[in-house]
N, CA and C of each residue as an Amber inpcrd file, in Angstrom:
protein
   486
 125.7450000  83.6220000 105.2850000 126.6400000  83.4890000 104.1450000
 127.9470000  82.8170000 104.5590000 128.4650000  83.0700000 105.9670000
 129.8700000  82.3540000 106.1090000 129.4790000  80.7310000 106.4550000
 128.6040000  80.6100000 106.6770000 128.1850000  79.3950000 107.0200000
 128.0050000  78.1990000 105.3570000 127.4380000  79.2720000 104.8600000
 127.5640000  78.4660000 103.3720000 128.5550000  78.4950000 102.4340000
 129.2090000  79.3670000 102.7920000 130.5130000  79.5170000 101.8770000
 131.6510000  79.4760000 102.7390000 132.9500000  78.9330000 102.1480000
 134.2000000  79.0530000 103.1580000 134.7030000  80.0830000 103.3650000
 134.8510000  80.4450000 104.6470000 134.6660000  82.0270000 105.5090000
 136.1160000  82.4050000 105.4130000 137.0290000  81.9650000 104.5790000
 138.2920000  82.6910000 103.8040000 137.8120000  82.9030000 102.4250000
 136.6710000  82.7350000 102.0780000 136.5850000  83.4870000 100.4380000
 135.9260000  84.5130000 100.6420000 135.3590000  85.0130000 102.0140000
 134.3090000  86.1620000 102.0500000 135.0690000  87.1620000 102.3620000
 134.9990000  88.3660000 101.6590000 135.3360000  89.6910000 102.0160000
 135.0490000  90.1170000 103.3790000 135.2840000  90.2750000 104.2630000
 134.5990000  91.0830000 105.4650000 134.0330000  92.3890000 105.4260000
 135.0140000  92.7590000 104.5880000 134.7620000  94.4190000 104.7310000
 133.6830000  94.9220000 103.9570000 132.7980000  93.6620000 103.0190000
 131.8850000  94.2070000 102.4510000 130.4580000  93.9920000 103.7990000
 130.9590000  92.4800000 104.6720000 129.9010000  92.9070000 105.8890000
 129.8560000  93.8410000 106.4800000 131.2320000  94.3310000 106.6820000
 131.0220000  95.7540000 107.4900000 130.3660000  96.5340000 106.7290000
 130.3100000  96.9220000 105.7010000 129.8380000  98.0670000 104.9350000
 128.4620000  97.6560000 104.4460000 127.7230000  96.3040000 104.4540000
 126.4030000  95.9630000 104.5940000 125.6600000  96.2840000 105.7670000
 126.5390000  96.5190000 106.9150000 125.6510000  96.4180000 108.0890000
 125.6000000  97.9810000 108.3610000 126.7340000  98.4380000 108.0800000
 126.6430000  99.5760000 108.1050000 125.3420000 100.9810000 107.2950000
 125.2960000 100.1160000 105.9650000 123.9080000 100.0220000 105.7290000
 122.3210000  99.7640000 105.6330000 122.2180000  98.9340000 106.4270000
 121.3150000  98.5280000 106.7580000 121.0480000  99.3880000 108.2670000
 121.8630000  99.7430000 109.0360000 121.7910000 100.8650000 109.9780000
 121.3320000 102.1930000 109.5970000 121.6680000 102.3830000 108.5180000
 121.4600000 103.7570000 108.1730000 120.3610000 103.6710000 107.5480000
 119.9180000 102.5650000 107.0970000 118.2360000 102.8720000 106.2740000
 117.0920000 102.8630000 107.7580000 117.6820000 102.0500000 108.8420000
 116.7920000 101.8760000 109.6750000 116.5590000 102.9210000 110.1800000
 117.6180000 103.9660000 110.5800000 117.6380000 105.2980000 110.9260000
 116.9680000 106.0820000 110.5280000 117.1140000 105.9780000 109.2130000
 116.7380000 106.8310000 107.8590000 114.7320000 106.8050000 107.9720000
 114.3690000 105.6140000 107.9050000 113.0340000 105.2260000 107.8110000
 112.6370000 105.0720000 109.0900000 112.9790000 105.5010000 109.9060000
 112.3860000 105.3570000 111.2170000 111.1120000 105.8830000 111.3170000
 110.9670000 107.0930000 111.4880000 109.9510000 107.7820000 111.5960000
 108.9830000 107.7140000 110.5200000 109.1870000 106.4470000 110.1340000
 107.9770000 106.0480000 108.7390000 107.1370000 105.2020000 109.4890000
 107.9870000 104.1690000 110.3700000 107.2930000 103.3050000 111.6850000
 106.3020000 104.2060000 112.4200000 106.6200000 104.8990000 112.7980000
 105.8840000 106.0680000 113.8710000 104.1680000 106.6040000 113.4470000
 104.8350000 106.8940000 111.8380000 103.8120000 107.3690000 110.8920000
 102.8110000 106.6400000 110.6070000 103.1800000 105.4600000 110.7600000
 102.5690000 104.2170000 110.1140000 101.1730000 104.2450000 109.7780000
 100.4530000 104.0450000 110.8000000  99.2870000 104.0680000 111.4100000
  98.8160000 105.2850000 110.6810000  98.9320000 106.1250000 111.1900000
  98.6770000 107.6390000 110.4510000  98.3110000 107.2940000 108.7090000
  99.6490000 106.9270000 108.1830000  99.6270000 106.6510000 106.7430000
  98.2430000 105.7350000 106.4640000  98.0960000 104.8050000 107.2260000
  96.9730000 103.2980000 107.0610000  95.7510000 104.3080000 106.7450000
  95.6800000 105.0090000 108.0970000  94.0960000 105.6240000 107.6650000
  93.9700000 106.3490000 106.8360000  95.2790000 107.4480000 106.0310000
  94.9150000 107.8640000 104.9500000  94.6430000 107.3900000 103.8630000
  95.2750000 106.1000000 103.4240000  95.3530000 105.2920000 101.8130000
  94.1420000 104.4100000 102.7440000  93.4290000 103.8390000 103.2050000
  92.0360000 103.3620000 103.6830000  91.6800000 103.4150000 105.1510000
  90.7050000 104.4680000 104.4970000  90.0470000 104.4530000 106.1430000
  88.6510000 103.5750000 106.3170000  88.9180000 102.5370000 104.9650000
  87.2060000 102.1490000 105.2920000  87.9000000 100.6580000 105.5540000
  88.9060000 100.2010000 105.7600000  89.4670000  98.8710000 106.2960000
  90.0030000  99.0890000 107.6640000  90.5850000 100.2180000 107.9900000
  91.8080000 100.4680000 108.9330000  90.6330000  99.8210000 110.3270000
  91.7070000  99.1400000 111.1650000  90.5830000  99.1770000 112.6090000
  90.4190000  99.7710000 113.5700000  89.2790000 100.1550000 113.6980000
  89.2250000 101.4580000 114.7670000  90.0280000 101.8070000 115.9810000
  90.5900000 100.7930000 116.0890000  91.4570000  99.8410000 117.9290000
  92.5410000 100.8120000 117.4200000  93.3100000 100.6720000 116.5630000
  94.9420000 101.3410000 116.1150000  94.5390000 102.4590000 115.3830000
  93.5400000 103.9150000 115.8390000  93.1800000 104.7190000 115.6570000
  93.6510000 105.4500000 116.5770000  94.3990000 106.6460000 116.2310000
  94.3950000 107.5970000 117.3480000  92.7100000 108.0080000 118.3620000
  92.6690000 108.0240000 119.4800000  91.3300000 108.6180000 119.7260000
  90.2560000 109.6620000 118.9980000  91.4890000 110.6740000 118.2790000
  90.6580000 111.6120000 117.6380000  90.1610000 111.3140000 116.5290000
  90.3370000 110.4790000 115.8810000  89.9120000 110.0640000 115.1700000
  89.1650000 109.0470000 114.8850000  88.7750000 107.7750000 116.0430000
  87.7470000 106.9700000 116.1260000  86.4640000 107.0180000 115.7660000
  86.0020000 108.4780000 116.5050000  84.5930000 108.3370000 116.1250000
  84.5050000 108.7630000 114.6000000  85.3360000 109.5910000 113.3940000
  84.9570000 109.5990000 112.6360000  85.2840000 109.0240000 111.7420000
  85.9730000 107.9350000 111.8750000  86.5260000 106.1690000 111.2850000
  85.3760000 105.4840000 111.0700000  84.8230000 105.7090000 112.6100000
  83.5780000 104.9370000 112.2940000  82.5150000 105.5960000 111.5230000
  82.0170000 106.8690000 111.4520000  81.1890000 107.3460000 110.4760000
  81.1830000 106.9300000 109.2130000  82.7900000 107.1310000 108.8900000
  83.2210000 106.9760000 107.3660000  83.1260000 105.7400000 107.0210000
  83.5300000 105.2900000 107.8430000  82.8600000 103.4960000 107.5700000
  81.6370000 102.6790000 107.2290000  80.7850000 103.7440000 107.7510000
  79.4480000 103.1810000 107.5570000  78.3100000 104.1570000 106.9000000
  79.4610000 105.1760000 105.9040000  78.2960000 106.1620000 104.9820000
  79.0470000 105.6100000 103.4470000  78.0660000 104.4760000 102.7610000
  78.1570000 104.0300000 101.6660000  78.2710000 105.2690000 100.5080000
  78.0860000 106.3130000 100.3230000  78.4630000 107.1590000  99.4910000
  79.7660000 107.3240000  99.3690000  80.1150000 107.8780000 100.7390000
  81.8110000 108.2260000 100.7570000  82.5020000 106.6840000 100.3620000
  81.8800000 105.7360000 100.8040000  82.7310000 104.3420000 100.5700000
  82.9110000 104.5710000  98.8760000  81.6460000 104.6630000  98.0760000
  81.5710000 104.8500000  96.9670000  82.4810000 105.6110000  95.8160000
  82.5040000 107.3300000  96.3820000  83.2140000 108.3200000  96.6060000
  84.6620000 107.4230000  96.0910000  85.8070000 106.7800000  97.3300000
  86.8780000 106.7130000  97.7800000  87.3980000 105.2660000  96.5800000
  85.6610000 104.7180000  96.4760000  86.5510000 103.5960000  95.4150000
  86.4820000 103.7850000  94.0470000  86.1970000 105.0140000  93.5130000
  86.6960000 105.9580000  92.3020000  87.4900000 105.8680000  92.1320000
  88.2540000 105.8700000  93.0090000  90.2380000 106.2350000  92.8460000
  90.7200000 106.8420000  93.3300000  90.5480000 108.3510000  93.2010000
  91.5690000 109.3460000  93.1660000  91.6000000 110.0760000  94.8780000
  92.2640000 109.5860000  95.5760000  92.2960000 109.4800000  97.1660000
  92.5110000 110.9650000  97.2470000  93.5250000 111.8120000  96.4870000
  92.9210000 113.4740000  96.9830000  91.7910000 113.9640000  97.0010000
  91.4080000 113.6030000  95.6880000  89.5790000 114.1820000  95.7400000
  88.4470000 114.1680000  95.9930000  89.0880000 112.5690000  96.7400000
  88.2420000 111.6220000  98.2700000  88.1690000 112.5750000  99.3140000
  89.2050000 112.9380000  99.5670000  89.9070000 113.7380000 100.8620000
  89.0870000 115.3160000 100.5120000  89.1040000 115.6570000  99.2930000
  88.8100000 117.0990000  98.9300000  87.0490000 117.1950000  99.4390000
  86.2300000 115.9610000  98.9850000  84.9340000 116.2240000  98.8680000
  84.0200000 116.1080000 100.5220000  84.9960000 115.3710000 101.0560000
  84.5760000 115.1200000 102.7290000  84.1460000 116.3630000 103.6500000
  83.1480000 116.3260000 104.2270000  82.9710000 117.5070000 104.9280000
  83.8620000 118.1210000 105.5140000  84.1380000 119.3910000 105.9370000
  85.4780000 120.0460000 106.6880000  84.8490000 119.9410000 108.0240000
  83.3820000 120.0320000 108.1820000  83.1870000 119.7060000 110.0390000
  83.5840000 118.4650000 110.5840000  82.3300000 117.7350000 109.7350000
  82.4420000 116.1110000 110.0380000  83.5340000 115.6090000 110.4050000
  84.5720000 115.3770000 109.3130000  85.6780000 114.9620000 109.2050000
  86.8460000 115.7390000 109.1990000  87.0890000 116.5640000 110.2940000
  87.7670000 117.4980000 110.4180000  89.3370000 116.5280000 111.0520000
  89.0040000 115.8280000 111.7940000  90.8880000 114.9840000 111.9930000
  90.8550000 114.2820000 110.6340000  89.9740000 113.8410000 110.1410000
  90.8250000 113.3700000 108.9310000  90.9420000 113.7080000 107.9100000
  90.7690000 115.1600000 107.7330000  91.2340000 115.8340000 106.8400000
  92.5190000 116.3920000 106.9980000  93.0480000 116.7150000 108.4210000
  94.0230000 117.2250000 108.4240000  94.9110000 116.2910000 108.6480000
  94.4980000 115.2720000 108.7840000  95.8160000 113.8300000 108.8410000
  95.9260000 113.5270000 107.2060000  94.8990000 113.7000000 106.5730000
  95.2970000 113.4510000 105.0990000  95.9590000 114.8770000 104.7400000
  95.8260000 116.0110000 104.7820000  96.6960000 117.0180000 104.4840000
  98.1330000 116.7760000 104.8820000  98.5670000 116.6170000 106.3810000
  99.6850000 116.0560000 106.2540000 100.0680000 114.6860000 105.3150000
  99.6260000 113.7630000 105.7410000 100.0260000 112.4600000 104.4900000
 100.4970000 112.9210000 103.1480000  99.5120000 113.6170000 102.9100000
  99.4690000 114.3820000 101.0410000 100.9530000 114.8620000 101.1010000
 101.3730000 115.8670000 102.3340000 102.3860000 116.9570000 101.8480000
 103.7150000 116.3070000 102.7060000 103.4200000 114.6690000 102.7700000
 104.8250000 114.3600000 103.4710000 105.8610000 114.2410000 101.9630000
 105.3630000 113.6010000 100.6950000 106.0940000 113.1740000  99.6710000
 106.2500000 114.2970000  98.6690000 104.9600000 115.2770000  98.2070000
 105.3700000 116.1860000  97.4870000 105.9620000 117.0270000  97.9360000
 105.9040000 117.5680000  99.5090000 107.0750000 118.9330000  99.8240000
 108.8620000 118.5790000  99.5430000 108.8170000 117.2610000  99.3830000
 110.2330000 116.8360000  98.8540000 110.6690000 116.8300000  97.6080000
 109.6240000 116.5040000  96.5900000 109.9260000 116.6940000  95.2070000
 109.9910000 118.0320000  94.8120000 109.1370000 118.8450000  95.3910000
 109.0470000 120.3540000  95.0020000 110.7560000 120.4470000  95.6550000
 111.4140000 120.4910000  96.6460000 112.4680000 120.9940000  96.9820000
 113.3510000 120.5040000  95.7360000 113.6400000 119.6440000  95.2650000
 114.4230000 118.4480000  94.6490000 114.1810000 119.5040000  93.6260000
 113.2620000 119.3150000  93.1430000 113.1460000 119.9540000  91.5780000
 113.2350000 121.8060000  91.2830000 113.1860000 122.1280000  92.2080000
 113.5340000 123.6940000  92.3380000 114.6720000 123.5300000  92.6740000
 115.9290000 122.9930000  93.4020000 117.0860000 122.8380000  93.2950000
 117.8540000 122.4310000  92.6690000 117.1390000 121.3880000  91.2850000
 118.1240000 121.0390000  90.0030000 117.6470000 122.2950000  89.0210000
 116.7270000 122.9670000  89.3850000 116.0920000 124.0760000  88.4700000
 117.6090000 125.1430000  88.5050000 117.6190000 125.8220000  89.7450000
 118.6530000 126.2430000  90.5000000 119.7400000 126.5630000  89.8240000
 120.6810000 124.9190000  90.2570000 121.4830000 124.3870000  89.5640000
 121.9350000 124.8530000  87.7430000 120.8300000 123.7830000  87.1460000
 120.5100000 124.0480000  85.6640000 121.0260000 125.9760000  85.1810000
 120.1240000 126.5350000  85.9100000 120.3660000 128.0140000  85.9780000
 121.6940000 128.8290000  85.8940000 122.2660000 127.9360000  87.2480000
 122.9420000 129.1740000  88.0690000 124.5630000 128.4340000  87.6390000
 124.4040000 128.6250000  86.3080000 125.9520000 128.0110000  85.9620000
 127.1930000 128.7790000  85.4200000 128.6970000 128.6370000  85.4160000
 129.3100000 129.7310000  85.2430000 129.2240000 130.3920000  83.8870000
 128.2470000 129.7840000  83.1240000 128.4690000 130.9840000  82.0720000
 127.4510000 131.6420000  82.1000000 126.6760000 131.5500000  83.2490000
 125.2590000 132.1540000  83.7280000 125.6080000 132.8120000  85.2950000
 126.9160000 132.8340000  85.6340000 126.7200000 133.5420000  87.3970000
 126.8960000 134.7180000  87.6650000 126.5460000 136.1250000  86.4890000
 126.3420000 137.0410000  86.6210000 124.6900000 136.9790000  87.1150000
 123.8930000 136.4290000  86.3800000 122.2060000 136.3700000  86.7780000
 122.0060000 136.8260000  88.5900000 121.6220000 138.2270000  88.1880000
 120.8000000 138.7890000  89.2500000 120.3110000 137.9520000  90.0430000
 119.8170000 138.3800000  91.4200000 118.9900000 137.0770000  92.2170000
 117.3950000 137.4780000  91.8570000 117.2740000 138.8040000  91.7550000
 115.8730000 138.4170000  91.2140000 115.2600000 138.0540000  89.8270000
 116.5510000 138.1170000  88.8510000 115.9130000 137.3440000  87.7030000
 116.1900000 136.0930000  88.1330000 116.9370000 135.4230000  88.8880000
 117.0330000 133.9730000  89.6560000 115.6050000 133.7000000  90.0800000
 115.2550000 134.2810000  90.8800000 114.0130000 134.4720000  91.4750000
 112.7970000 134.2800000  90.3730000 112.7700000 135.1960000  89.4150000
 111.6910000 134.8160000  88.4220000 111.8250000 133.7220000  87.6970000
 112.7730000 133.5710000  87.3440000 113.4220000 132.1220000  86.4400000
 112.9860000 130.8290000  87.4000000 113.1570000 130.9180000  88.9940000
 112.4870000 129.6740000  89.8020000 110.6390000 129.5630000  89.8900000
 110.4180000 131.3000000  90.2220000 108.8230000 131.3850000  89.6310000
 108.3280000 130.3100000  88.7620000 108.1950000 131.1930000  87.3350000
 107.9770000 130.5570000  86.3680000 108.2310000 129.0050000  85.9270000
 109.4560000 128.5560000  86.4460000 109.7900000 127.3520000  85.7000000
 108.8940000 125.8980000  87.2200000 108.7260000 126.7370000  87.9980000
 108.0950000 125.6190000  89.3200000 106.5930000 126.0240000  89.4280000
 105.9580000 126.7600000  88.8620000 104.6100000 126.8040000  88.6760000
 104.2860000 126.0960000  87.8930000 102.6690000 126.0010000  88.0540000
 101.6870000 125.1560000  87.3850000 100.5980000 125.5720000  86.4230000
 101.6540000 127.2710000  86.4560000 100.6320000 128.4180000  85.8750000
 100.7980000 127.8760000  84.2760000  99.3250000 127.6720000  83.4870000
  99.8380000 127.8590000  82.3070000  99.2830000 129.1170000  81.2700000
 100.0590000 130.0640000  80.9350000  99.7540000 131.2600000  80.2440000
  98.7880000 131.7830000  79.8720000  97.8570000 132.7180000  79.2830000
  96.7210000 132.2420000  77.6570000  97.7620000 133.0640000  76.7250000
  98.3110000 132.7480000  75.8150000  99.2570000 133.5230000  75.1050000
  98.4510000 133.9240000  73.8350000  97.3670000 133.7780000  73.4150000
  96.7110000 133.5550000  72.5590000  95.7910000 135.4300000  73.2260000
  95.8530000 134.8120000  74.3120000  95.1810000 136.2310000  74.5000000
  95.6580000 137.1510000  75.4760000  97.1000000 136.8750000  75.7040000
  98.2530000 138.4960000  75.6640000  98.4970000 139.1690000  74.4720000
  98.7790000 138.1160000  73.4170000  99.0760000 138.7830000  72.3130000
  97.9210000 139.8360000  71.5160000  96.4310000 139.2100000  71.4170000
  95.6010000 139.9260000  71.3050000  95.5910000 141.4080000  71.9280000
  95.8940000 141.7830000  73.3240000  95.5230000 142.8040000  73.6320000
  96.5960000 143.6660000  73.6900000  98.0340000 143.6550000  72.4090000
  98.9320000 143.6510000  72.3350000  98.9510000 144.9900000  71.3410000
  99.3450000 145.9710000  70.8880000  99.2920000 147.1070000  70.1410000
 100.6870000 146.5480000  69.1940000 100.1040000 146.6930000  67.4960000
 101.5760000 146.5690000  66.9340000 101.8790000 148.4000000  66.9360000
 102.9200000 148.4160000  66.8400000 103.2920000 149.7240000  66.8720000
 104.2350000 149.7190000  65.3970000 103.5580000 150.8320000  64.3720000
 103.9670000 150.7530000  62.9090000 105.5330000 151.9000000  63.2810000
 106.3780000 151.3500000  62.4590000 107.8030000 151.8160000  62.3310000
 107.6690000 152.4980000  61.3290000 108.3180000 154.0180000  61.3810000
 108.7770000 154.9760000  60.7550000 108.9400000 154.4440000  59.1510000
């Protein structure tokens, strides 16, 4: 940029504070490099090459590679239920390399979203709230439970008033 523009119209201090960013994402994403590989064989293990395979997992790269069902299986779509239907012997490293993969992105949203839950909650015209109705209030509102209300109420007694 100073090269194309005359290097008295450029701010400096926004280079400093570009580079300074670009440091911190590299930091930040580092250990995504590391992962890398790891990640490849979970989103396809029927391309990945066996060479940039951890050892433990070679020989059953190559299985999976060459049992046309599972190929079949995986180009459905839905890469958890790829992962779900695979034998637990057979494919025992790569199930647990896809278990991690799976729970690198959702154990972060679950935190995120139980902490604006939290938040939302725990406000001053709400900071008498007990910690264990805190507690049930994070229950309920971060589960996936959904009720049958249709049939609590059924097994429900009206009770006739005086």
């Amino acid at each position: 940029m100073a090269e194309k523009f005359n290097k008295t119209a450029i701010n400096f201090s926004y280079v400093e504070k570009l580079d300074i960013l670009i440091q911190y994402f590299q930091d930040r994403f580092s250990e995504f490099k590391k992962v890398k590989p790891l990640l490849d064989i979970f989103s396809n293990a029927f391309t990945i090459s066996v060479e940039n395979a951890p050892e433990s997992m070679q020989l059953e790269i190559i299985d999976i590679q060459n049992d046309q069902d599972l190929r079949n299986k995986f180009n459905e779509g839905d890469l958890l239920e790829f992962y779900r239907c695979i034998d637990k012997n057979t494919y025992k490293e790569l199930r647990i390399n896809a278990l991690k993969c799976a729970s690198l992105f959702g154990s972060t949203y679950i935190c995120e979203q139980t902490f604006s839950i939290l938040k939302n909650n725990k406000t001053k015209n709400r900071n008498r709230l007990a910690n264990e109705s805190l507690k049930a209030v994070l229950r309920v509102t971060t589960s996936k439970f959904e009720p049958n209300i249709k049939k609590i109420v059924s097994t429900m007694q009206c009770h006739a008033s005086n």
